[in-house]
CSV table of C-alpha atoms in Angstrom, one decimal:
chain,number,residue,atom,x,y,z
A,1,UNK,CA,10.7,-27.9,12.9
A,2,UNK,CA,12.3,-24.6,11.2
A,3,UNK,CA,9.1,-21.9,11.1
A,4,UNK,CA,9.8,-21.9,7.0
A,5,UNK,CA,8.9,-26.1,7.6
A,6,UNK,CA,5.8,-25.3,9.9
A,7,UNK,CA,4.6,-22.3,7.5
A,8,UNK,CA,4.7,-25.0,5.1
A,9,UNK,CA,2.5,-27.6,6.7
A,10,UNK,CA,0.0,-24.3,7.3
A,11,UNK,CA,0.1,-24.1,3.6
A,12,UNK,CA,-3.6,-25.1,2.8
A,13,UNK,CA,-5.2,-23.6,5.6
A,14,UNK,CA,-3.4,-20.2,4.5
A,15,UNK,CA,-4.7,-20.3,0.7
A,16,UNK,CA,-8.4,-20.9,2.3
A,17,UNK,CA,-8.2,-18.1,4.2
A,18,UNK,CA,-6.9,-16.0,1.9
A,19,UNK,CA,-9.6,-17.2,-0.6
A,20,UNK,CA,-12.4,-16.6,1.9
A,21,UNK,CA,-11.5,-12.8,1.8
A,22,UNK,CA,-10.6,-12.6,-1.7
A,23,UNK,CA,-14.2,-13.8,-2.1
A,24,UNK,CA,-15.7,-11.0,-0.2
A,25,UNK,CA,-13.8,-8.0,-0.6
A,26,UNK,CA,-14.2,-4.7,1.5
A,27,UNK,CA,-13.3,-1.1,0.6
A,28,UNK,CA,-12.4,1.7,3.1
A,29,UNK,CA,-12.2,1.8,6.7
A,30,UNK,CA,-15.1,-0.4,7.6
A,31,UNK,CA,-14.6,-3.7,6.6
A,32,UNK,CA,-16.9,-4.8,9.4
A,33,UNK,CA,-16.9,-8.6,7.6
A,34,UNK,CA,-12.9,-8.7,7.0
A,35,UNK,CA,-12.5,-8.1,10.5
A,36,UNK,CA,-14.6,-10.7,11.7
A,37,UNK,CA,-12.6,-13.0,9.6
A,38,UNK,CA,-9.5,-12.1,11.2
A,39,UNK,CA,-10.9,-12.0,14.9
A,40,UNK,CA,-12.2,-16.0,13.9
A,41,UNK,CA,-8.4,-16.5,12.5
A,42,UNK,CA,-7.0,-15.4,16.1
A,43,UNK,CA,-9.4,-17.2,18.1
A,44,UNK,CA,-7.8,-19.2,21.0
A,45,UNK,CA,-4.3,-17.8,20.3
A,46,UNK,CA,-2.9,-16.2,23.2
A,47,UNK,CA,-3.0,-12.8,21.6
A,48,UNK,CA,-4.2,-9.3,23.5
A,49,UNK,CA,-7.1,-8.1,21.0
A,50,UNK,CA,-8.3,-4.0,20.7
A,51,UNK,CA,-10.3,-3.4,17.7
A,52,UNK,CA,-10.3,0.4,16.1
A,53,UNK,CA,-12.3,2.9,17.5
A,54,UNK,CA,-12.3,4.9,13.9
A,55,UNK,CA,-11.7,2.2,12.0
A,56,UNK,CA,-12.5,-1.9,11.7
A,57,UNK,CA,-8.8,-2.4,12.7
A,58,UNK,CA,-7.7,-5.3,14.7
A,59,UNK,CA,-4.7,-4.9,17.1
A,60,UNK,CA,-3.1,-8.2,18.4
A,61,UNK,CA,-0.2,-8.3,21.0
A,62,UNK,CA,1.4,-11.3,22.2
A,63,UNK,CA,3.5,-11.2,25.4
A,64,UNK,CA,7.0,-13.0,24.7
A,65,UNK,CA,7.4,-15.6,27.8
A,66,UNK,CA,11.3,-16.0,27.4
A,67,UNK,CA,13.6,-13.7,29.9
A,68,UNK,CA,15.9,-11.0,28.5
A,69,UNK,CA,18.9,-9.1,29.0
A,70,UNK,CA,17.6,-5.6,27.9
A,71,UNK,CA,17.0,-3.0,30.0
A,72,UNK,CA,13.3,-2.8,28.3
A,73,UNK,CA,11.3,-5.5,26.9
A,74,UNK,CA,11.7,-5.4,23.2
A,75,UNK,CA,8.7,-5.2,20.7
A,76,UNK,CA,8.0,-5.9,17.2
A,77,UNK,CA,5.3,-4.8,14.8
A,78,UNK,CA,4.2,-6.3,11.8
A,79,UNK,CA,1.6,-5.2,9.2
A,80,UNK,CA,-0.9,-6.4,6.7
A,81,UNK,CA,-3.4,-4.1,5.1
A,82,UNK,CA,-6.7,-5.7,4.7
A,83,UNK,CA,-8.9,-3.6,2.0
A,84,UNK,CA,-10.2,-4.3,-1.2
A,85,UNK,CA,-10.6,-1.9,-4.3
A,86,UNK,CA,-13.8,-1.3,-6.1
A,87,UNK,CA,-12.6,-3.0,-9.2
A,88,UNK,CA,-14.7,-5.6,-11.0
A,89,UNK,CA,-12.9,-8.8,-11.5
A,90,UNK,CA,-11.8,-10.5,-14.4
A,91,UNK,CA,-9.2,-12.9,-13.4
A,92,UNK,CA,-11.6,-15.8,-13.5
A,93,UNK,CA,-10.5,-18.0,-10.5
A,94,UNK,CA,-12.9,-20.2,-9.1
A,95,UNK,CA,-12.7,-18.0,-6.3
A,96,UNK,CA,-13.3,-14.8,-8.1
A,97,UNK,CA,-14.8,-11.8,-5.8
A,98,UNK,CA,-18.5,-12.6,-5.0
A,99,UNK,CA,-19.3,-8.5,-4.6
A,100,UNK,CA,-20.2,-6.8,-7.6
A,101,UNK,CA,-17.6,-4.0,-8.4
A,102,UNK,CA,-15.2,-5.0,-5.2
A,103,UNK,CA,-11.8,-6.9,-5.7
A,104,UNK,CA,-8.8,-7.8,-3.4
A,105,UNK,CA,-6.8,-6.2,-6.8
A,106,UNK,CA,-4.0,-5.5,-4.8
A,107,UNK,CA,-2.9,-8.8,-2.7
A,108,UNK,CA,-4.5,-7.1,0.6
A,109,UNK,CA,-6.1,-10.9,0.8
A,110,UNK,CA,-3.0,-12.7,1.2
A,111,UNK,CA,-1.4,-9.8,3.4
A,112,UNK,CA,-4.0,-10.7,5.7
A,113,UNK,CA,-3.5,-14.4,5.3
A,114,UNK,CA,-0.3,-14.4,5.6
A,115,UNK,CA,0.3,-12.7,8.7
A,116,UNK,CA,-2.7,-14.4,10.4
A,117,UNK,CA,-0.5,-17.4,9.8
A,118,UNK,CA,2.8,-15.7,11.1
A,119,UNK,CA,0.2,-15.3,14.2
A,120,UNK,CA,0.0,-18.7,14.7
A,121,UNK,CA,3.5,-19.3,13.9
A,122,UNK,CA,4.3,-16.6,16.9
A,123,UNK,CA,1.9,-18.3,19.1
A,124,UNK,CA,3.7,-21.4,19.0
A,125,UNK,CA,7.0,-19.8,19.7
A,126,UNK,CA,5.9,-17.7,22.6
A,127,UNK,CA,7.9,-19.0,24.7
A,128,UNK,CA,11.3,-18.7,22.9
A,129,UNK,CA,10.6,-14.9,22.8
A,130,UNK,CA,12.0,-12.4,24.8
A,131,UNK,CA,9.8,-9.7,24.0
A,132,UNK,CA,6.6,-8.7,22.5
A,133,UNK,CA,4.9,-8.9,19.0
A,134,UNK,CA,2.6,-6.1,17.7
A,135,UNK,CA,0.1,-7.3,14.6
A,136,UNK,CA,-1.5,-4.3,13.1
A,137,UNK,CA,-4.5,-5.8,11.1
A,138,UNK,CA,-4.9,-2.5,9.1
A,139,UNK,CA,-8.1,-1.2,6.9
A,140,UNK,CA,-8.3,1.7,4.5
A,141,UNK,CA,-4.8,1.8,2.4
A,142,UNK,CA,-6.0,2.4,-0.7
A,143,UNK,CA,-6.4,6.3,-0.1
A,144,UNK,CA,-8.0,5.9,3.0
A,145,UNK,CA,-5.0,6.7,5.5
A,146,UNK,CA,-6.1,3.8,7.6
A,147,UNK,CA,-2.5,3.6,9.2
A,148,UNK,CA,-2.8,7.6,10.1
A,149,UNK,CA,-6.2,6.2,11.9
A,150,UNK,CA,-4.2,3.4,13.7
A,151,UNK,CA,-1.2,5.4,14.9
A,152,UNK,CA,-3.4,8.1,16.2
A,153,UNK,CA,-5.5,5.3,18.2
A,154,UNK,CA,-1.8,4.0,19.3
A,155,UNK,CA,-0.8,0.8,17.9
A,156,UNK,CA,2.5,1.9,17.8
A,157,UNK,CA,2.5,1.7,21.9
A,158,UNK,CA,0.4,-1.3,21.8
A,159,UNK,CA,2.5,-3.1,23.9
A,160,UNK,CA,3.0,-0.7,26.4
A,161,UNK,CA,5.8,1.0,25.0
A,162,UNK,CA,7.0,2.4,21.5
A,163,UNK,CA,7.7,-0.7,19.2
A,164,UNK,CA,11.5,-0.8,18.4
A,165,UNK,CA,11.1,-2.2,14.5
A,166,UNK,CA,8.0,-2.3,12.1
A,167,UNK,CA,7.8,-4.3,9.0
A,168,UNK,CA,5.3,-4.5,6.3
A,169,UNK,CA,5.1,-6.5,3.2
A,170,UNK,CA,3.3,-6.1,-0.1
A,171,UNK,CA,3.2,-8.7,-2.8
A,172,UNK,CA,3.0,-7.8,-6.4
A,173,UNK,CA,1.4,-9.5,-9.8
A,174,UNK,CA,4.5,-8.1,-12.3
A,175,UNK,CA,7.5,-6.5,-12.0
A,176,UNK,CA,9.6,-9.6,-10.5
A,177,UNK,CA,9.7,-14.0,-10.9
A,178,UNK,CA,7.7,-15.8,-9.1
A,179,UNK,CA,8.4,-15.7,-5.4
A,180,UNK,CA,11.2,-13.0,-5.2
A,181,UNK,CA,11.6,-10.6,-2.5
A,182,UNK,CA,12.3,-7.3,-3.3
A,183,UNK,CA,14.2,-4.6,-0.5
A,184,UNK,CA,15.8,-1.3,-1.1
A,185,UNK,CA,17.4,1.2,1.9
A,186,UNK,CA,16.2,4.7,1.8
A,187,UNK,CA,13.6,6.4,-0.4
A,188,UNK,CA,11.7,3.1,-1.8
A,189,UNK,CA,8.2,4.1,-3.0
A,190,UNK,CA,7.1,8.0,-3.7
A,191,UNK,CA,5.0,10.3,-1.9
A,192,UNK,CA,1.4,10.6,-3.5
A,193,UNK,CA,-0.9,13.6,-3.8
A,194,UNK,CA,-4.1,14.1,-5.6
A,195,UNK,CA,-5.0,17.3,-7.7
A,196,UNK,CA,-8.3,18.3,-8.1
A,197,UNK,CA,-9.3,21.5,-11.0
A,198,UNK,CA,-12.7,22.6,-11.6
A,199,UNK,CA,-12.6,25.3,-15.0
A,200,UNK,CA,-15.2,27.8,-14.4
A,201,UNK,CA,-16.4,29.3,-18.0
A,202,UNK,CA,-20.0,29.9,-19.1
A,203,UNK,CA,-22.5,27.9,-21.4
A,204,UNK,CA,-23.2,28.3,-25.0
A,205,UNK,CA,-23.8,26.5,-28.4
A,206,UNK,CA,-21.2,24.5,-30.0
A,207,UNK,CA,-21.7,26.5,-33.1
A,208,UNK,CA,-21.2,30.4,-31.3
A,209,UNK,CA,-18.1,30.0,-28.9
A,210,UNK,CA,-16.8,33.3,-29.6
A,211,UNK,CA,-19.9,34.1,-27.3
A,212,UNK,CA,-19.4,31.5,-24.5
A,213,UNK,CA,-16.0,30.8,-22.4
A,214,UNK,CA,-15.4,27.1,-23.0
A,215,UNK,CA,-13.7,25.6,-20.5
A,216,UNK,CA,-13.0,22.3,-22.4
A,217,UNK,CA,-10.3,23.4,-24.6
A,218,UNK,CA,-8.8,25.1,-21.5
A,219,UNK,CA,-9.1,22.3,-19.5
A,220,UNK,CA,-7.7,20.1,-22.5
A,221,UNK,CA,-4.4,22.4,-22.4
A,222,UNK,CA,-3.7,22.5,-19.2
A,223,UNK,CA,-4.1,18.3,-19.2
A,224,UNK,CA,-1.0,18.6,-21.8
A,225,UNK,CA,0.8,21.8,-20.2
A,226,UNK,CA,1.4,20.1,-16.8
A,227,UNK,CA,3.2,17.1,-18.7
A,228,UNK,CA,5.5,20.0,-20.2
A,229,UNK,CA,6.0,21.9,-16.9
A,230,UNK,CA,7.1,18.5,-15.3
A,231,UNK,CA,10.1,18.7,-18.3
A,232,UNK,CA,11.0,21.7,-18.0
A,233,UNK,CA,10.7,22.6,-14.4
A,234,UNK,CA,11.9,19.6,-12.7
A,235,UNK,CA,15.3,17.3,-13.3
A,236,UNK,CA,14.6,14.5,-14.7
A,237,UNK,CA,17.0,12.6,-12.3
A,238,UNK,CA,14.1,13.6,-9.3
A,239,UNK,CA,11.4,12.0,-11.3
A,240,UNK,CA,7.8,13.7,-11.0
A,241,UNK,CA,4.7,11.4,-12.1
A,242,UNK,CA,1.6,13.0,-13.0
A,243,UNK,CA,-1.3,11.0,-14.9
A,244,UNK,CA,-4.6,12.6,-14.9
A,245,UNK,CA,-7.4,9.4,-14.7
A,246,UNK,CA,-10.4,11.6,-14.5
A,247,UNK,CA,-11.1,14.0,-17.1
A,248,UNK,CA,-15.5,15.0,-17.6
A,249,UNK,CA,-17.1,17.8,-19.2
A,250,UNK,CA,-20.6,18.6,-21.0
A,251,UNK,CA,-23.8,16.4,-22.0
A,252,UNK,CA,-23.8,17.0,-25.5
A,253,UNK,CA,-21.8,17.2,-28.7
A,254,UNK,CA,-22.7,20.3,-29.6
A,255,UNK,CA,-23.2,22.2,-26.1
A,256,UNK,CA,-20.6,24.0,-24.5
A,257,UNK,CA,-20.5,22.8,-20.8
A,258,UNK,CA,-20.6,25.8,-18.0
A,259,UNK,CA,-17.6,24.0,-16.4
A,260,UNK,CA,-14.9,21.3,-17.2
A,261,UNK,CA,-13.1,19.3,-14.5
A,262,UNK,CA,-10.2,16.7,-14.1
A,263,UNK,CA,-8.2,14.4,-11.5
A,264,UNK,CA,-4.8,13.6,-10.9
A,265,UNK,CA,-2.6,11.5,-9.1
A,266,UNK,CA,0.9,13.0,-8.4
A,267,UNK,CA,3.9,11.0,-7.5
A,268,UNK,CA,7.4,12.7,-6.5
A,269,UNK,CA,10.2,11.6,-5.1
A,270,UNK,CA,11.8,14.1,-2.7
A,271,UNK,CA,10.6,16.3,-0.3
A,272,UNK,CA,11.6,19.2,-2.6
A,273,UNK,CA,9.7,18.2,-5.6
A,274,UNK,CA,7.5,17.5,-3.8
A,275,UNK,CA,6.6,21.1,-2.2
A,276,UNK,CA,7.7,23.0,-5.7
A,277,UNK,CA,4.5,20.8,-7.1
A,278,UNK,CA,2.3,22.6,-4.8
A,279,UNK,CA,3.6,25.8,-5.6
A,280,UNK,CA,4.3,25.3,-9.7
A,281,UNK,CA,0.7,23.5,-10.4
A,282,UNK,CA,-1.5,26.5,-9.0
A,283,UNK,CA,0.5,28.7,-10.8
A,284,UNK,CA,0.3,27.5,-14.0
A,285,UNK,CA,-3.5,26.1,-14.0
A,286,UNK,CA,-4.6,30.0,-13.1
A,287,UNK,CA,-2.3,31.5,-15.4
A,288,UNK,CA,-3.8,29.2,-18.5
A,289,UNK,CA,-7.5,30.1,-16.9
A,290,UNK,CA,-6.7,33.6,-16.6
A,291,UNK,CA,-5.1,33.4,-20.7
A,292,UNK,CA,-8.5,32.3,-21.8
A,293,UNK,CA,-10.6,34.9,-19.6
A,294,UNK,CA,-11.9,31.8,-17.1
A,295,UNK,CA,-11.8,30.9,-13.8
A,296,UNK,CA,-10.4,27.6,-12.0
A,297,UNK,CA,-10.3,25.9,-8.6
A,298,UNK,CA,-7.3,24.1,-7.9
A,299,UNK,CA,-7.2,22.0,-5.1
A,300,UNK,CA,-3.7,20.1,-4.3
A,301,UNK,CA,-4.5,17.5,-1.6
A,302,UNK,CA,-1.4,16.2,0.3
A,303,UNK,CA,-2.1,12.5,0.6
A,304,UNK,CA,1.1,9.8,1.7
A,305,UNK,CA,4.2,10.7,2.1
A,306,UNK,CA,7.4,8.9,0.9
A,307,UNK,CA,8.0,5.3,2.1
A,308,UNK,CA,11.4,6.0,3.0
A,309,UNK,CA,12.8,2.3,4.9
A,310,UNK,CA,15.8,2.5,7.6
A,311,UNK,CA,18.9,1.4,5.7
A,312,UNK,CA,20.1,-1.4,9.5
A,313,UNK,CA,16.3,-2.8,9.3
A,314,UNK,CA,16.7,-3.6,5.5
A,315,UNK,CA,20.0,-5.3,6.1
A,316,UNK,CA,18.4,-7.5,8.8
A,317,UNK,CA,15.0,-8.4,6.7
A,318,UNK,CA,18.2,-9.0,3.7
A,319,UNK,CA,19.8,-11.2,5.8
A,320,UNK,CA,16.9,-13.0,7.2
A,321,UNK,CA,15.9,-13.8,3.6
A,322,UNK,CA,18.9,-15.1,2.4
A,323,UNK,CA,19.3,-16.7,5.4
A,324,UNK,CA,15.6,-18.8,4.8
A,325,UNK,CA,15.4,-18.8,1.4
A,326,UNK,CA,18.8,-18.3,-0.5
A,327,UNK,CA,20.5,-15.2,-2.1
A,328,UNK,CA,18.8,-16.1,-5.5
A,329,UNK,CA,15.5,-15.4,-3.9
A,330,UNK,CA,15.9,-11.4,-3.1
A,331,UNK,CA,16.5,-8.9,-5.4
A,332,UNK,CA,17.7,-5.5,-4.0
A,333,UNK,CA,16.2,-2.4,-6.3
A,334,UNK,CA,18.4,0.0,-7.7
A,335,UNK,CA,15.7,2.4,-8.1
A,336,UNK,CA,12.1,3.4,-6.1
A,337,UNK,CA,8.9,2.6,-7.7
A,338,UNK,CA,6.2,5.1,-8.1
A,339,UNK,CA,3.6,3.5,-6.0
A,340,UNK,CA,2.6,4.5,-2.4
A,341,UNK,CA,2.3,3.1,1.0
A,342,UNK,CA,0.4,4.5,4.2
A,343,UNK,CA,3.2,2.1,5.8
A,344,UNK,CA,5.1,5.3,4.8
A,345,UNK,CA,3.5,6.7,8.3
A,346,UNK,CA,5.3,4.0,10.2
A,347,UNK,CA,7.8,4.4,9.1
A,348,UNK,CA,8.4,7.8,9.7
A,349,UNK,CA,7.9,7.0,13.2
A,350,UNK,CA,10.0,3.9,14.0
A,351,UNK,CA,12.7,2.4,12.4
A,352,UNK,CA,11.6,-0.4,9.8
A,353,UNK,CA,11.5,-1.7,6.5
A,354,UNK,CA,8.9,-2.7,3.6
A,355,UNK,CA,9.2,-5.8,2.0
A,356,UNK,CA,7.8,-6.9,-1.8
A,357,UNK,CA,7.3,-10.4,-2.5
A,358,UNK,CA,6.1,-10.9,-6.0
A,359,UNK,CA,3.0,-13.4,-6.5
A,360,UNK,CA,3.4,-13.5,-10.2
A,361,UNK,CA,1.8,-17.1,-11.2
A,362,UNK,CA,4.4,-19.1,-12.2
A,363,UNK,CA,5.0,-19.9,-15.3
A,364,UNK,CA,3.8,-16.5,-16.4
A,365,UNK,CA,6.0,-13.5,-17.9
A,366,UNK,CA,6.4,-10.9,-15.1
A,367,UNK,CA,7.0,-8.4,-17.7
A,368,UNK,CA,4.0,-9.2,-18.9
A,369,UNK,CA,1.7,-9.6,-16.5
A,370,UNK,CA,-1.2,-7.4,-15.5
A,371,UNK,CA,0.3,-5.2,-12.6
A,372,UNK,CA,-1.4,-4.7,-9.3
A,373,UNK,CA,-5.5,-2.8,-9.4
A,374,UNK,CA,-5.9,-3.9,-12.5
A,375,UNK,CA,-9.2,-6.1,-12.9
A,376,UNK,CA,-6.9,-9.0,-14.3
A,377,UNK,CA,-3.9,-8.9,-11.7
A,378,UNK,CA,-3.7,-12.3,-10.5
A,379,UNK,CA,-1.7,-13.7,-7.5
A,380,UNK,CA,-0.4,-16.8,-6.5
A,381,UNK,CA,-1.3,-18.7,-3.0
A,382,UNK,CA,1.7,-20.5,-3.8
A,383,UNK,CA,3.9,-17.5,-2.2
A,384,UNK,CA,1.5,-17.6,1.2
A,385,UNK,CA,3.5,-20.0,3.0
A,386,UNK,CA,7.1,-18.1,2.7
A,387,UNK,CA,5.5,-14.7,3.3
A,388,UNK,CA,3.7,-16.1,6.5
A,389,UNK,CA,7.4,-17.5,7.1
A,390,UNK,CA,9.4,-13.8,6.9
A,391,UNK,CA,6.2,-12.5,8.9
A,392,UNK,CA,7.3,-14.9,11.9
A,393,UNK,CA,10.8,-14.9,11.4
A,394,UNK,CA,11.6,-10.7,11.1
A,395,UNK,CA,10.0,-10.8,14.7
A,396,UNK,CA,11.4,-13.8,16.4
A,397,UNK,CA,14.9,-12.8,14.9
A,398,UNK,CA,14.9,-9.2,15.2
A,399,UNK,CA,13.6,-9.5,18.9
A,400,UNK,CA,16.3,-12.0,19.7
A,401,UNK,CA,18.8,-9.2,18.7
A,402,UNK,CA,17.3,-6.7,20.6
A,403,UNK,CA,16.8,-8.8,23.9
A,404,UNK,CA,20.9,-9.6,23.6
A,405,UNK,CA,21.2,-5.9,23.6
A,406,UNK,CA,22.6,-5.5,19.5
């Protein structure tokens, strides 16, 4: 049977997984329960297992038995993020997160349960391989640079030696029909940064602020003179997204707080934006401060860069997925999108590619539909069995190639 065929029969035993660790979500790097899951998923599979030393991650190699023509074996990585988001859930499935404030809001839950199925799929096929397979179980993507963690701890050389390819895939609750698979060479998703500001003024009463420094209406401008600077500053054909989603000051109406602060999350798309943003923010947060006789601390935090894929391993995921599930079934993006990936750090080391498969229920307008962290993003095990499928099938194809030396 074709591994699309066999991902099929796995089908059901897919979705329960996947709804076992929807049910009991983990946020972070320590996702001490999540990894048990996965060790109990790989049990008795001919897999070589090292767990994280900084992290809950779970590395699993499997040693191709087929000979090859290369000078060096070949190896493959594949990677599923496994962490939730401290989201309360809303969706209302019957198997809705059972831990209060904790979601898989993001698909991490079928990322996981897919590729532990691709690791069966593998398994079976070990000895048509002629080389090895690298699953990087990963925890902490949601601003935890959990890949950073693994690549310092080596998963990367896993195998023994530097993997040749790397693939990731992320599924999505909008932006595309039901079961398409989105690919794009070069710049895909943006870098992200957060941006932290503290105003410093001094107390007073709401009714006297001619004799207090009030660093809400300075902290108010600057909110609204960032979204100018990014207009004026920047071309609008190298998009910069800023969108502040923390924003606090004072106790009371009518008392002037000693200090105002506010978060952002930054989102650029070229390394030159990028490093002008760390330069033009400062500057303009201290020079509104300094306007209004306050103080501020700025603190720019570098976080992930730019998931920038390698233009040969998109063409061969392309052609791997028209080859198993039609032309009609991948779209190729035009345009990046303004979310980030910690794959990005993979990427940046070995040449790969990112994958999205959207798990929009079906039925249900994608433009619609409540995107991904989002309390009421919902996603559809009927996808599970085709991403489990391009898991398996990236690594046995790709490795073929490399073992005939292409």
């Amino acid at each position: 049977m074709s591994i699309a065929a066999d991902a099929q029969e796995m089908q059901g035993e897919i979705a329960r997984f996947r709804h076992e660790l929807h049910q009991e979500p983990e946020i972070g790097l320590d996702l001490p329960r999540t990894q048990e899951k996965v060790l109990k998923a790989l049990d008795g599979l001919p897999y070589e297992i090292t767990l994280g030393e900084s992290t809950t991650s779970v590395t699993a190699v499997l040693r191709g038995g087929a000979a090859h023509a290369s000078a060096q074996k070949p190896a493959v990585l594949l990677r599923a993020d496994m962490d939730g988001l401290p989201v309360q859930e809303r969706t209302g499935v019957e198997f809705s997160s059972k831990i209060d404030g904790a979601m898989h809001a993001c698909g991490h839950d079928l990322h996981t349960s897919m590729l532990a199925g691709a690791a069966t799929l593998l398994a079976e096929r070990r000895d048509q391989l002629a080389g090895d397979v690298v699953l990087m179980f990963q925890p902490g993507e949601e601003g935890f640079d959990g890949a950073g963690h693994m690549i310092r701890e080596g998963v990367l050389d896993a195998a023994g030696r530097r993997v040749d390819a790397a693939y990731g895939m992320h599924v999505f609750s909008s932006l595309e029909p039901h079961g398409q698979f989105c690919t794009k060479a070069g710049v895909m998703m943006s870098a992200s940064d957060g941006l932290f500001v503290t105003v410093l003024g001094a107390g007073g009463h709401g009714s006297a602020p001619h004799s207090a420094k009030d660093p809400v209406t300075a902290a108010a401008e600057m909110v609204t003179a960032l979204q100018v600077m990014i207009t004026r500053q920047f071309n609008m054909f190298d998009p910069v997204v800023l969108t502040v989603g923390v924003l606090q000051a004072g106790t009371k109406r009518n008392v002037i707080p000693e200090s105002a602060r506010f978060e952002a999350t930054i989102r650029t798309f070229s390394e030159a934006s990028r490093k002008r943003m760390m330069t033009a923010i400062p500057q303009l947060l201290k020079g509104i401060a300094s306007a209004h006789g306050l103080d501020v601390d700025v603190d720019y935090r570098g976080e992930y860069p730019m998931t920038v894929t390698d233009e040969d391993e998109t063409h061969t995921a392309e052609g791997v997925i028209s080859g198993m599930f039609g032309d009609s079934r991948l779209s190729r993006w035009a345009t990046p999108i303004s979310g980030s990936e910690d794959f990005s750090r993979v990427l940046a080391e070995v040449p790969g590619t990112f994958v999205g498969l959207s798990a929009v229920p079906r039925g249900v307008d994608h433009t619609t539909s409540p995107f991904n962290h989002s309390p009421y993003a919902t996603f559809d095990d009927g996808v599970l069995s085709d991403g489990a499928a391009l898991y398996a099938e990236l690594a046995v194809s790709r490795i073929a190639t490399l073992a005939a030396g292409n």
